[in-house]
Amino acid sequence: MHHPKTDERPLGTGRTGWRKEARRWTDKTKHLLWGRQGNDGLLLKTVVYALLVIVGFVYVYPLLFMTSQSFKSLKDLLDPTIGWIPRQLEWSNYTQAWHVLHYMQALGTSLLNSVLPAIAQTVSCAIVGYGFAKYKFPGKTVLFALMLITFVVPKQVVMIPTFLMFKEYHMLETPLPFIVPALFAQGLRGALFVLIFVQFFRTIPDALEEAAQIDGAGALKTFYRIILPISVPAVVVVFLFSMVWHWNETYLSSLYLGNAMTTLPQELKTFNDSFKAMYTGGAKITDVNEAIRMAGTLLIVLPLLALYLFAQRYFTQVVDKTGLTGE
């Protein structure tokens, strides 16, 4: 008698297939959570992004609070029901802060005392760092140690001698006390910048310089045509750090510049007194409130924020440059 063909399977095949299917879904779940190499899964990415959001919020919160407060009126500041969003934007806070800070004049002085020293320091520290990283000469170790000692010595120890030296050379009340040391790879944290360049240049393969020498390039041409173009990340980082530190320096600025020049951070130190002096006598406002102070602070921070946004794309090249120059 003929029986129709049935899907006959050996005993136990169904159970084996179920186990294979369960193992397949287990592997998929494991790869989704932990990744194929254990470091690129969804779980790790979630933890990393959560940490980044938390750390980012810690840094962004003061800026958001400053922006919110700067647009509030005095009535909004005194009203406990007003949180982050004011009833209306009080643009007059920025107008008053702009005049109190003498913004354009102080901005020009700040740029003069930060951009020029930063450029000079970046170039000079790159040259010195390249010499320490790639050349051998007598006393190299001693000179490198002496350079590092200058970073360890507190600036308060050498403040009076340097002030007297600048006074002897008639450099006071000018930007020269910041520019001249920067030209010789010193100034504010110059030794640290030299050390950054030394560590970066050591990662550059010697084969690049040897190839340039075979093509007939000298030491200076090799440095400016080959080494510097692939050292953009280090150059940008040093320039930004140098500019920010020169920008925020208030004690040395008041010591060297005196009353001849004033920077934006210096104006912020005397903001309350300047505001009272400017808005006394017939003005409705005789005292400065928190919103106006926040507006003045935000005006001072804005140039640095603009600089960071402009240079941010260079920071993203650090990984690519490291891949090119690492060996």
CSV table of N, CA and C in Angstrom, one decimal, residues 104-190:
chain,number,residue,atom,x,y,z
A,104,MET,N,34.8,97.3,23.1
A,104,MET,CA,35.6,97.3,21.9
A,104,MET,C,37.1,97.6,22.3
A,105,GLN,N,37.3,98.6,23.1
A,105,GLN,CA,38.6,99.0,23.5
A,105,GLN,C,39.3,97.9,24.3
A,106,ALA,N,38.6,97.4,25.3
A,106,ALA,CA,39.2,96.3,26.1
A,106,ALA,C,39.3,95.0,25.3
A,107,LEU,N,38.5,94.8,24.3
A,107,LEU,CA,38.6,93.6,23.4
A,107,LEU,C,39.9,93.7,22.6
A,108,GLY,N,40.1,94.9,22.0
A,108,GLY,CA,41.4,95.1,21.3
A,108,GLY,C,42.6,94.8,22.1
A,109,THR,N,42.6,95.4,23.3
A,109,THR,CA,43.7,95.1,24.2
A,109,THR,C,43.9,93.7,24.6
A,110,SER,N,42.8,93.0,24.8
A,110,SER,CA,42.8,91.6,25.2
A,110,SER,C,43.4,90.8,24.0
A,111,LEU,N,42.9,91.0,22.8
A,111,LEU,CA,43.4,90.3,21.7
A,111,LEU,C,44.9,90.6,21.5
A,112,LEU,N,45.3,91.8,21.7
A,112,LEU,CA,46.7,92.2,21.5
A,112,LEU,C,47.6,91.5,22.5
A,113,ASN,N,47.1,91.3,23.7
A,113,ASN,CA,47.9,90.7,24.8
A,113,ASN,C,47.7,89.2,24.8
A,114,SER,N,46.9,88.6,23.9
A,114,SER,CA,46.8,87.2,24.0
A,114,SER,C,47.1,86.5,22.6
A,115,VAL,N,46.6,87.1,21.5
A,115,VAL,CA,46.9,86.5,20.2
A,115,VAL,C,48.3,86.6,19.8
A,116,LEU,N,48.9,87.7,19.9
A,116,LEU,CA,50.3,87.9,19.5
A,116,LEU,C,51.3,87.0,20.4
A,117,PRO,N,51.2,87.0,21.7
A,117,PRO,CA,52.0,86.1,22.5
A,117,PRO,C,51.7,84.6,22.2
A,118,ALA,N,50.5,84.3,21.9
A,118,ALA,CA,50.1,82.9,21.6
A,118,ALA,C,50.8,82.5,20.3
A,119,ILE,N,50.8,83.3,19.2
A,119,ILE,CA,51.4,83.0,18.0
A,119,ILE,C,52.9,82.9,18.2
A,120,ALA,N,53.5,83.8,18.9
A,120,ALA,CA,55.0,83.8,19.1
A,120,ALA,C,55.4,82.5,19.9
A,121,GLN,N,54.6,82.2,20.9
A,121,GLN,CA,54.9,81.1,21.7
A,121,GLN,C,54.7,79.8,21.0
A,122,THR,N,53.7,79.7,20.1
A,122,THR,CA,53.5,78.5,19.3
A,122,THR,C,54.7,78.2,18.4
A,123,VAL,N,55.1,79.2,17.7
A,123,VAL,CA,56.2,79.1,16.7
A,123,VAL,C,57.5,78.7,17.5
A,124,SER,N,57.9,79.5,18.5
A,124,SER,CA,59.1,79.3,19.2
A,124,SER,C,59.2,78.0,19.9
A,125,CYS,N,58.1,77.6,20.6
A,125,CYS,CA,58.0,76.3,21.3
A,125,CYS,C,58.1,75.1,20.3
A,126,ALA,N,57.5,75.3,19.1
A,126,ALA,CA,57.6,74.2,18.1
A,126,ALA,C,59.1,74.0,17.7
A,127,ILE,N,59.8,75.1,17.5
A,127,ILE,CA,61.2,75.0,17.0
A,127,ILE,C,62.0,74.4,18.1
A,128,VAL,N,61.9,74.9,19.4
A,128,VAL,CA,62.6,74.3,20.5
A,128,VAL,C,62.3,72.8,20.7
A,129,GLY,N,61.0,72.5,20.7
A,129,GLY,CA,60.6,71.1,20.9
A,129,GLY,C,61.1,70.2,19.8
A,130,TYR,N,61.2,70.7,18.5
A,130,TYR,CA,61.7,69.9,17.4
A,130,TYR,C,63.2,69.7,17.7
A,131,GLY,N,63.9,70.7,18.2
A,131,GLY,CA,65.4,70.5,18.4
A,131,GLY,C,65.6,69.4,19.5
A,132,PHE,N,64.8,69.5,20.6
A,132,PHE,CA,65.0,68.5,21.7
A,132,PHE,C,64.5,67.1,21.2
A,133,ALA,N,63.6,67.0,20.3
A,133,ALA,CA,63.0,65.7,20.0
A,133,ALA,C,63.9,65.0,18.9
A,134,LYS,N,64.5,65.8,18.0
A,134,LYS,CA,65.1,65.1,16.8
A,134,LYS,C,66.6,65.3,16.8
A,135,TYR,N,67.2,66.1,17.6
A,135,TYR,CA,68.7,66.4,17.4
A,135,TYR,C,69.4,66.0,18.7
A,136,LYS,N,70.7,65.6,18.5
A,136,LYS,CA,71.5,65.3,19.6
A,136,LYS,C,72.7,66.3,19.7
A,137,PHE,N,72.9,66.9,20.8
A,137,PHE,CA,73.9,68.0,21.0
A,137,PHE,C,74.4,68.0,22.4
A,138,PRO,N,75.6,68.5,22.7
A,138,PRO,CA,76.1,68.4,24.0
A,138,PRO,C,75.3,69.2,25.0
A,139,GLY,N,75.0,68.7,26.2
A,139,GLY,CA,74.2,69.4,27.2
A,139,GLY,C,72.8,69.3,27.0
A,140,LYS,N,72.3,68.4,26.1
A,140,LYS,CA,70.9,68.4,25.8
A,140,LYS,C,70.0,68.0,27.0
A,141,THR,N,70.5,67.0,27.7
A,141,THR,CA,69.8,66.6,28.9
A,141,THR,C,69.7,67.7,30.0
A,142,VAL,N,70.8,68.4,30.2
A,142,VAL,CA,70.9,69.4,31.2
A,142,VAL,C,70.0,70.6,30.8
A,143,LEU,N,70.0,71.0,29.5
A,143,LEU,CA,69.1,72.1,29.1
A,143,LEU,C,67.7,71.7,29.2
A,144,PHE,N,67.4,70.5,28.9
A,144,PHE,CA,66.0,70.0,28.9
A,144,PHE,C,65.5,70.0,30.4
A,145,ALA,N,66.4,69.6,31.3
A,145,ALA,CA,66.0,69.6,32.7
A,145,ALA,C,65.8,71.1,33.2
A,146,LEU,N,66.7,72.0,32.8
A,146,LEU,CA,66.6,73.4,33.2
A,146,LEU,C,65.3,74.0,32.7
A,147,MET,N,64.9,73.6,31.5
A,147,MET,CA,63.7,74.1,30.9
A,147,MET,C,62.5,73.6,31.7
A,148,LEU,N,62.5,72.4,32.1
A,148,LEU,CA,61.4,71.8,33.0
A,148,LEU,C,61.3,72.5,34.3
A,149,ILE,N,62.5,72.9,34.9
A,149,ILE,CA,62.5,73.5,36.2
A,149,ILE,C,61.8,74.9,36.1
A,150,THR,N,61.9,75.6,35.0
A,150,THR,CA,61.2,76.8,34.8
A,150,THR,C,59.7,76.7,34.9
A,151,PHE,N,59.2,75.5,34.6
A,151,PHE,CA,57.8,75.3,34.7
A,151,PHE,C,57.4,75.0,36.2
A,152,VAL,N,58.3,74.4,36.9
A,152,VAL,CA,58.0,74.1,38.3
A,152,VAL,C,58.1,75.3,39.2
A,153,VAL,N,59.0,76.2,38.9
A,153,VAL,CA,59.2,77.4,39.7
A,153,VAL,C,57.9,78.3,39.7
A,154,PRO,N,57.3,78.6,40.8
A,154,PRO,CA,56.1,79.5,40.9
A,154,PRO,C,56.5,80.9,40.3
A,155,LYS,N,55.5,81.4,39.6
A,155,LYS,CA,55.7,82.7,39.0
A,155,LYS,C,55.9,83.8,40.1
A,156,GLN,N,55.3,83.6,41.3
A,156,GLN,CA,55.5,84.6,42.3
A,156,GLN,C,56.9,84.8,42.8
A,157,VAL,N,57.8,83.7,42.6
A,157,VAL,CA,59.2,83.8,43.0
A,157,VAL,C,59.9,84.7,42.1
A,158,VAL,N,59.6,84.7,40.8
A,158,VAL,CA,60.4,85.5,39.8
A,158,VAL,C,59.6,86.8,39.4
A,159,MET,N,58.5,87.1,40.0
A,159,MET,CA,57.7,88.2,39.6
A,159,MET,C,58.4,89.5,39.7
A,160,ILE,N,59.0,89.7,40.9
A,160,ILE,CA,59.7,91.0,41.2
A,160,ILE,C,60.9,91.2,40.3
A,161,PRO,N,61.8,90.2,40.2
A,161,PRO,CA,63.0,90.3,39.3
A,161,PRO,C,62.6,90.6,37.8
A,162,THR,N,61.5,89.9,37.3
A,162,THR,CA,61.1,90.1,35.9
A,162,THR,C,60.5,91.5,35.8
A,163,PHE,N,59.7,92.0,36.8
A,163,PHE,CA,59.2,93.3,36.7
A,163,PHE,C,60.3,94.4,36.7
A,164,LEU,N,61.3,94.2,37.5
A,164,LEU,CA,62.4,95.2,37.5
A,164,LEU,C,63.1,95.1,36.1
A,165,MET,N,63.3,93.9,35.6
A,165,MET,CA,64.0,93.8,34.3
A,165,MET,C,63.2,94.5,33.2
A,166,PHE,N,61.9,94.3,33.2
A,166,PHE,CA,61.0,94.9,32.1
A,166,PHE,C,61.0,96.5,32.4
A,167,LYS,N,61.1,96.9,33.6
A,167,LYS,CA,61.1,98.3,33.9
A,167,LYS,C,62.4,98.9,33.4
A,168,GLU,N,63.5,98.2,33.6
A,168,GLU,CA,64.8,98.6,33.1
A,168,GLU,C,64.9,98.8,31.6
A,169,TYR,N,64.2,97.9,30.9
A,169,TYR,CA,64.2,98.0,29.4
A,169,TYR,C,63.0,98.8,28.9
A,170,HIS,N,62.3,99.5,29.8
A,170,HIS,CA,61.2,100.4,29.4
A,170,HIS,C,60.1,99.6,28.6
A,171,MET,N,59.7,98.4,29.1
A,171,MET,CA,58.7,97.6,28.4
A,171,MET,C,57.3,97.7,29.2
A,172,LEU,N,57.3,98.3,30.3
A,172,LEU,CA,56.1,98.3,31.1
A,172,LEU,C,55.0,99.2,30.4
A,173,GLU,N,53.7,98.9,30.6
A,173,GLU,CA,52.6,99.6,30.0
A,173,GLU,C,52.5,99.3,28.5
A,174,THR,N,53.1,98.2,28.1
A,174,THR,CA,53.0,97.8,26.7
A,174,THR,C,52.8,96.2,26.7
A,175,PRO,N,52.5,95.7,25.6
A,175,PRO,CA,52.3,94.2,25.5
A,175,PRO,C,53.7,93.4,25.5
A,176,LEU,N,54.8,94.2,25.4
A,176,LEU,CA,56.1,93.5,25.3
A,176,LEU,C,56.4,92.5,26.4
A,177,PRO,N,56.1,92.8,27.7
A,177,PRO,CA,56.4,91.8,28.7
A,177,PRO,C,55.7,90.4,28.4
A,178,PHE,N,54.7,90.3,27.6
A,178,PHE,CA,54.1,89.1,27.2
A,178,PHE,C,54.7,88.5,25.9
A,179,ILE,N,55.0,89.4,25.0
A,179,ILE,CA,55.4,89.0,23.7
A,179,ILE,C,56.9,88.6,23.7
A,180,VAL,N,57.8,89.3,24.3
A,180,VAL,CA,59.2,89.0,24.3
A,180,VAL,C,59.5,87.7,24.9
A,181,PRO,N,59.1,87.3,26.1
A,181,PRO,CA,59.3,86.0,26.6
A,181,PRO,C,58.8,84.9,25.7
A,182,ALA,N,57.6,85.2,25.0
A,182,ALA,CA,57.0,84.2,24.1
A,182,ALA,C,57.9,83.9,22.9
A,183,LEU,N,58.6,84.9,22.5
A,183,LEU,CA,59.5,84.7,21.3
A,183,LEU,C,60.6,83.8,21.6
A,184,PHE,N,61.0,83.6,22.9
A,184,PHE,CA,62.1,82.7,23.3
A,184,PHE,C,61.5,81.5,24.0
A,185,ALA,N,60.3,81.0,23.6
A,185,ALA,CA,59.7,79.8,24.1
A,185,ALA,C,59.5,79.8,25.6
A,186,GLN,N,59.3,80.9,26.2
A,186,GLN,CA,59.0,81.0,27.6
A,186,GLN,C,57.7,81.7,27.8
A,187,GLY,N,57.5,82.6,28.7
A,187,GLY,CA,56.2,83.2,29.0
A,187,GLY,C,55.4,82.3,29.8
A,188,LEU,N,54.1,82.5,29.7
A,188,LEU,CA,53.1,81.7,30.5
A,188,LEU,C,53.1,80.2,30.1
A,189,ARG,N,53.7,79.3,30.9
A,189,ARG,CA,53.7,77.9,30.7
A,189,ARG,C,54.4,77.5,29.5
A,190,GLY,N,55.4,78.2,29.1
A,190,GLY,CA,56.2,77.9,27.9
A,190,GLY,C,56.8,76.5,27.9
